[in-house]
């Protein structure tokens, strides 16, 4: 008997099975042989929310939630955030290696030349109400791009894939800025291809009548670091949506639109907005202790937003970097008065037995909203600011899925608990 195996005894039949263990997993399909009778379907696993099921093998992002470690392609997030930039991080996620200088220049050039959108996209944008949520707008616009690039459906063609990956990464800031300008009733600002990825986005957002919008280098850098931190996070809800839709060989625009939809939910990309609202509701530093008491006494109904994580049971490494960066941003924008409330909340929570026992630490969203707000981004745009950099992670994961020979169309099983067969009764005989 192999040491790398699991022996299972089915107490219903007394039969014993040996199942191979590889990379700390067993194959769910190896359980199918376990039956009570020959005509049985075979044993399945039941795992709502995929709490303990690996849906793929991946070489992109590694997380150790107990130790608070996050690496992209083996590189620690701290090093990428401090020494790298978003575009080289996107290249790394997609290609597996950091670019050389010439590879980087060619990549930045490719992204830059794809930033413009077809003029008809503007016509589509006009159809939205003035108060349309920007996440709904960018999800729709991303899906609409599929109709402008019909060859994107050739997902098995590597050259086609690359073309549309470049386009999606290049155009998502343009769509995001157009959505914002639409809601403000402001004219659209076209991309300025002389600027960096982050600076170009800032000028498309905030340029008014000046000939050349001057982006403050500290704010450009801060946004770029936030983009690095949000670029990928392995098999989270939106990435799984991207892979799932992509598994039917839908084009990447439609798959990315679905991923944006998944990110939109308040349990995923919407948490930073909730943190900001919570800090505003608390209102002042002296009310923090009372709020923490309320959280503890609520039995889980009131949550400290921006605290806790399904995977991290330690300080989220991204939150540490963001907290450090906040001071640099506030030097330019002026201190966000909500920061004092946030710091006091963190201080009290990290000393409180309730939070210590449950291993609840600040996550990525605890401080990011304060920075976005100080940079004058409206709260509704926070999830969009998450979607822009996550596009590279979604696409890297999508490409890995397409190239993975073990992948199939994603199609979970169910445990059927409904009625067994029954006969149809005509309407006039039903009582
Ligand atoms: N405030 C207070 N108590 C909390 C919090 C919180 N933020 N998070 C978890 N708990 C408590 C729960 O009430 C539970 O207590 P119990 O054992 O007495 O019942 C215990 O800690 C475990 O919580 P679960 O809900 O089982 O943890 P889970 O892993 O399912 O949830 C989640 C993780 C959703 C992130 C949760 O911590 C939460 O709701 N946090 C606030 C929202 C938030 O910040 N989300 C952003 C996550 S980062 C991202 O998605 C980008």
PDB file of N, CA, C and O and ligand atoms in Angstrom, residues 267-268 271 295 300 303-310 313 354-355 358 360 363-365 386, ligand 1:
ATOM      1  N   UNK A 267     -20.196  41.532   0.100  1.00  0.00           N
ATOM      2  CA  UNK A 267     -19.347  40.596   0.845  1.00  0.00           C
ATOM      3  C   UNK A 267     -17.973  40.465   0.214  1.00  0.00           C
ATOM      4  O   UNK A 267     -17.092  39.800   0.745  1.00  0.00           O
ATOM      5  N   UNK A 268     -17.804  41.063  -0.951  1.00  0.00           N
ATOM      6  CA  UNK A 268     -16.517  40.908  -1.651  1.00  0.00           C
ATOM      7  C   UNK A 268     -15.891  42.296  -1.877  1.00  0.00           C
ATOM      8  O   UNK A 268     -15.260  42.837  -0.977  1.00  0.00           O
ATOM      9  N   UNK A 271     -16.659  45.894   0.523  1.00  0.00           N
ATOM     10  CA  UNK A 271     -16.405  46.068   1.968  1.00  0.00           C
ATOM     11  C   UNK A 271     -15.741  47.408   2.302  1.00  0.00           C
ATOM     12  O   UNK A 271     -16.016  47.987   3.351  1.00  0.00           O
ATOM     13  N   UNK A 295     -20.638  45.779  19.011  1.00  0.00           N
ATOM     14  CA  UNK A 295     -20.269  44.666  18.113  1.00  0.00           C
ATOM     15  C   UNK A 295     -20.237  43.368  18.910  1.00  0.00           C
ATOM     16  O   UNK A 295     -20.816  42.355  18.514  1.00  0.00           O
ATOM     17  N   UNK A 300     -22.827  38.712  16.610  1.00  0.00           N
ATOM     18  CA  UNK A 300     -22.462  38.540  15.191  1.00  0.00           C
ATOM     19  C   UNK A 300     -23.281  39.390  14.228  1.00  0.00           C
ATOM     20  O   UNK A 300     -22.983  39.450  13.039  1.00  0.00           O
ATOM     21  N   UNK A 303     -21.020  43.924  12.719  1.00  0.00           N
ATOM     22  CA  UNK A 303     -19.633  43.516  12.486  1.00  0.00           C
ATOM     23  C   UNK A 303     -18.729  44.724  12.398  1.00  0.00           C
ATOM     24  O   UNK A 303     -19.158  45.801  11.970  1.00  0.00           O
ATOM     25  N   UNK A 304     -17.505  44.499  12.780  1.00  0.00           N
ATOM     26  CA  UNK A 304     -16.504  45.532  12.618  1.00  0.00           C
ATOM     27  C   UNK A 304     -16.018  45.403  11.175  1.00  0.00           C
ATOM     28  O   UNK A 304     -15.237  44.507  10.859  1.00  0.00           O
ATOM     29  N   UNK A 305     -16.543  46.255  10.282  1.00  0.00           N
ATOM     30  CA  UNK A 305     -16.222  46.113   8.859  1.00  0.00           C
ATOM     31  C   UNK A 305     -14.732  46.376   8.642  1.00  0.00           C
ATOM     32  O   UNK A 305     -14.150  47.238   9.296  1.00  0.00           O
ATOM     33  N   UNK A 306     -14.154  45.599   7.707  1.00  0.00           N
ATOM     34  CA  UNK A 306     -12.717  45.735   7.459  1.00  0.00           C
ATOM     35  C   UNK A 306     -11.890  44.907   8.421  1.00  0.00           C
ATOM     36  O   UNK A 306     -10.671  44.996   8.438  1.00  0.00           O
ATOM     37  N   UNK A 307     -12.575  44.093   9.237  1.00  0.00           N
ATOM     38  CA  UNK A 307     -11.889  43.191  10.153  1.00  0.00           C
ATOM     39  C   UNK A 307     -12.289  41.757   9.826  1.00  0.00           C
ATOM     40  O   UNK A 307     -13.445  41.498   9.496  1.00  0.00           O
ATOM     41  N   UNK A 308     -11.343  40.845   9.954  1.00  0.00           N
ATOM     42  CA  UNK A 308     -11.632  39.437   9.729  1.00  0.00           C
ATOM     43  C   UNK A 308     -11.475  39.068   8.265  1.00  0.00           C
ATOM     44  O   UNK A 308     -11.572  39.928   7.375  1.00  0.00           O
ATOM     45  N   UNK A 309     -11.186  37.807   8.017  1.00  0.00           N
ATOM     46  CA  UNK A 309     -11.004  37.331   6.647  1.00  0.00           C
ATOM     47  C   UNK A 309     -11.149  35.816   6.639  1.00  0.00           C
ATOM     48  O   UNK A 309     -10.746  35.165   7.605  1.00  0.00           O
ATOM     49  N   UNK A 310     -11.730  35.283   5.573  1.00  0.00           N
ATOM     50  CA  UNK A 310     -11.868  33.830   5.487  1.00  0.00           C
ATOM     51  C   UNK A 310     -10.504  33.137   5.491  1.00  0.00           C
ATOM     52  O   UNK A 310     -10.335  32.062   6.074  1.00  0.00           O
ATOM     53  N   UNK A 313      -5.810  34.652   9.132  1.00  0.00           N
ATOM     54  CA  UNK A 313      -6.090  34.609  10.564  1.00  0.00           C
ATOM     55  C   UNK A 313      -4.947  35.334  11.278  1.00  0.00           C
ATOM     56  O   UNK A 313      -4.523  34.996  12.363  1.00  0.00           O
ATOM     57  N   UNK A 354     -12.325  39.373  22.640  1.00  0.00           N
ATOM     58  CA  UNK A 354     -13.274  38.890  21.627  1.00  0.00           C
ATOM     59  C   UNK A 354     -12.588  38.752  20.259  1.00  0.00           C
ATOM     60  O   UNK A 354     -12.719  37.735  19.582  1.00  0.00           O
ATOM     61  N   UNK A 355     -11.843  39.789  19.886  1.00  0.00           N
ATOM     62  CA  UNK A 355     -11.207  39.803  18.560  1.00  0.00           C
ATOM     63  C   UNK A 355      -9.947  38.937  18.542  1.00  0.00           C
ATOM     64  O   UNK A 355      -9.668  38.264  17.560  1.00  0.00           O
ATOM     65  N   UNK A 358     -10.864  35.223  18.320  1.00  0.00           N
ATOM     66  CA  UNK A 358     -11.373  34.834  16.988  1.00  0.00           C
ATOM     67  C   UNK A 358     -10.377  35.136  15.873  1.00  0.00           C
ATOM     68  O   UNK A 358     -10.672  34.964  14.714  1.00  0.00           O
ATOM     69  N   UNK A 360      -9.299  38.008  14.658  1.00  0.00           N
ATOM     70  CA  UNK A 360      -9.830  39.019  13.737  1.00  0.00           C
ATOM     71  C   UNK A 360      -8.858  40.196  13.668  1.00  0.00           C
ATOM     72  O   UNK A 360      -8.628  40.868  14.672  1.00  0.00           O
ATOM     73  N   UNK A 363      -8.286  43.830   7.609  1.00  0.00           N
ATOM     74  CA  UNK A 363      -8.028  43.294   6.277  1.00  0.00           C
ATOM     75  C   UNK A 363      -7.747  44.443   5.302  1.00  0.00           C
ATOM     76  O   UNK A 363      -7.743  45.613   5.693  1.00  0.00           O
ATOM     77  N   UNK A 364      -7.558  44.113   4.039  1.00  0.00           N
ATOM     78  CA  UNK A 364      -7.146  45.089   3.022  1.00  0.00           C
ATOM     79  C   UNK A 364      -8.076  46.305   2.954  1.00  0.00           C
ATOM     80  O   UNK A 364      -7.658  47.412   2.621  1.00  0.00           O
ATOM     81  N   UNK A 365      -9.346  46.082   3.316  1.00  0.00           N
ATOM     82  CA  UNK A 365     -10.321  47.150   3.141  1.00  0.00           C
ATOM     83  C   UNK A 365     -10.372  48.141   4.288  1.00  0.00           C
ATOM     84  O   UNK A 365     -11.051  49.156   4.196  1.00  0.00           O
ATOM     85  N   UNK A 386     -11.123  48.669  -7.271  1.00  0.00           N
ATOM     86  CA  UNK A 386     -10.693  47.289  -7.016  1.00  0.00           C
ATOM     87  C   UNK A 386     -10.698  46.523  -8.353  1.00  0.00           C
ATOM     88  O   UNK A 386      -9.780  45.754  -8.657  1.00  0.00           O
TER      89      UNK A 386
HETATM   90  N1  LIG B   1     -16.608  41.798  13.465  1.00  0.00           N
HETATM   91  C1  LIG B   1     -17.046  41.114  14.535  1.00  0.00           C
HETATM   92  N2  LIG B   1     -17.057  39.774  14.635  1.00  0.00           N
HETATM   93  C2  LIG B   1     -16.629  39.099  13.581  1.00  0.00           C
HETATM   94  C3  LIG B   1     -16.134  39.738  12.415  1.00  0.00           C
HETATM   95  C4  LIG B   1     -16.138  41.146  12.386  1.00  0.00           C
HETATM   96  N3  LIG B   1     -15.676  41.802  11.326  1.00  0.00           N
HETATM   97  N4  LIG B   1     -15.754  38.801  11.505  1.00  0.00           N
HETATM   98  C5  LIG B   1     -15.980  37.615  12.089  1.00  0.00           C
HETATM   99  N5  LIG B   1     -16.512  37.789  13.331  1.00  0.00           N
HETATM  100  C6  LIG B   1     -16.828  36.743  14.305  1.00  0.00           C
HETATM  101  C7  LIG B   1     -18.104  36.027  13.917  1.00  0.00           C
HETATM  102  O1  LIG B   1     -19.259  36.601  14.504  1.00  0.00           O
HETATM  103  C8  LIG B   1     -17.819  34.629  14.427  1.00  0.00           C
HETATM  104  O2  LIG B   1     -18.016  34.660  15.837  1.00  0.00           O
HETATM  105  P1  LIG B   1     -18.613  33.357  16.612  1.00  0.00           P
HETATM  106  O3  LIG B   1     -17.531  32.314  16.490  1.00  0.00           O
HETATM  107  O4  LIG B   1     -18.861  33.822  18.018  1.00  0.00           O
HETATM  108  O5  LIG B   1     -19.873  32.974  15.897  1.00  0.00           O
HETATM  109  C9  LIG B   1     -16.326  34.436  14.215  1.00  0.00           C
HETATM  110  O6  LIG B   1     -15.792  35.772  14.227  1.00  0.00           O
HETATM  111  C10 LIG B   1     -15.987  33.771  12.871  1.00  0.00           C
HETATM  112  O7  LIG B   1     -16.613  34.507  11.815  1.00  0.00           O
HETATM  113  P2  LIG B   1     -17.143  33.874  10.445  1.00  0.00           P
HETATM  114  O8  LIG B   1     -18.254  34.712   9.930  1.00  0.00           O
HETATM  115  O9  LIG B   1     -17.374  32.403  10.632  1.00  0.00           O
HETATM  116  O10 LIG B   1     -15.851  34.026   9.525  1.00  0.00           O
HETATM  117  P3  LIG B   1     -15.840  33.900   7.916  1.00  0.00           P
HETATM  118  O11 LIG B   1     -14.495  33.406   7.567  1.00  0.00           O
HETATM  119  O12 LIG B   1     -17.008  33.142   7.406  1.00  0.00           O
HETATM  120  O13 LIG B   1     -16.045  35.413   7.464  1.00  0.00           O
HETATM  121  C11 LIG B   1     -15.603  37.623   6.728  1.00  0.00           C
HETATM  122  C12 LIG B   1     -15.022  36.206   6.955  1.00  0.00           C
HETATM  123  C13 LIG B   1     -16.859  37.547   5.834  1.00  0.00           C
HETATM  124  C14 LIG B   1     -14.543  38.463   6.012  1.00  0.00           C
HETATM  125  C15 LIG B   1     -15.936  38.237   8.118  1.00  0.00           C
HETATM  126  O14 LIG B   1     -14.777  38.315   8.904  1.00  0.00           O
HETATM  127  C16 LIG B   1     -16.597  39.614   7.991  1.00  0.00           C
HETATM  128  O15 LIG B   1     -17.807  39.683   7.824  1.00  0.00           O
HETATM  129  N6  LIG B   1     -15.793  40.707   8.067  1.00  0.00           N
HETATM  130  C17 LIG B   1     -16.337  42.047   7.879  1.00  0.00           C
HETATM  131  C18 LIG B   1     -16.532  42.337   6.388  1.00  0.00           C
HETATM  132  C19 LIG B   1     -15.230  42.589   5.671  1.00  0.00           C
HETATM  133  O16 LIG B   1     -14.374  43.349   6.124  1.00  0.00           O
HETATM  134  N7  LIG B   1     -15.077  41.954   4.490  1.00  0.00           N
HETATM  135  C20 LIG B   1     -13.876  42.151   3.650  1.00  0.00           C
HETATM  136  C21 LIG B   1     -13.067  40.925   3.540  1.00  0.00           C
HETATM  137  S1  LIG B   1     -11.626  41.245   2.550  1.00  0.00           S
HETATM  138  C22 LIG B   1     -12.164  41.126   0.927  1.00  0.00           C
HETATM  139  O17 LIG B   1     -13.057  40.427   0.574  1.00  0.00           O
HETATM  140  C23 LIG B   1     -11.463  41.917  -0.095  1.00  0.00           C
END
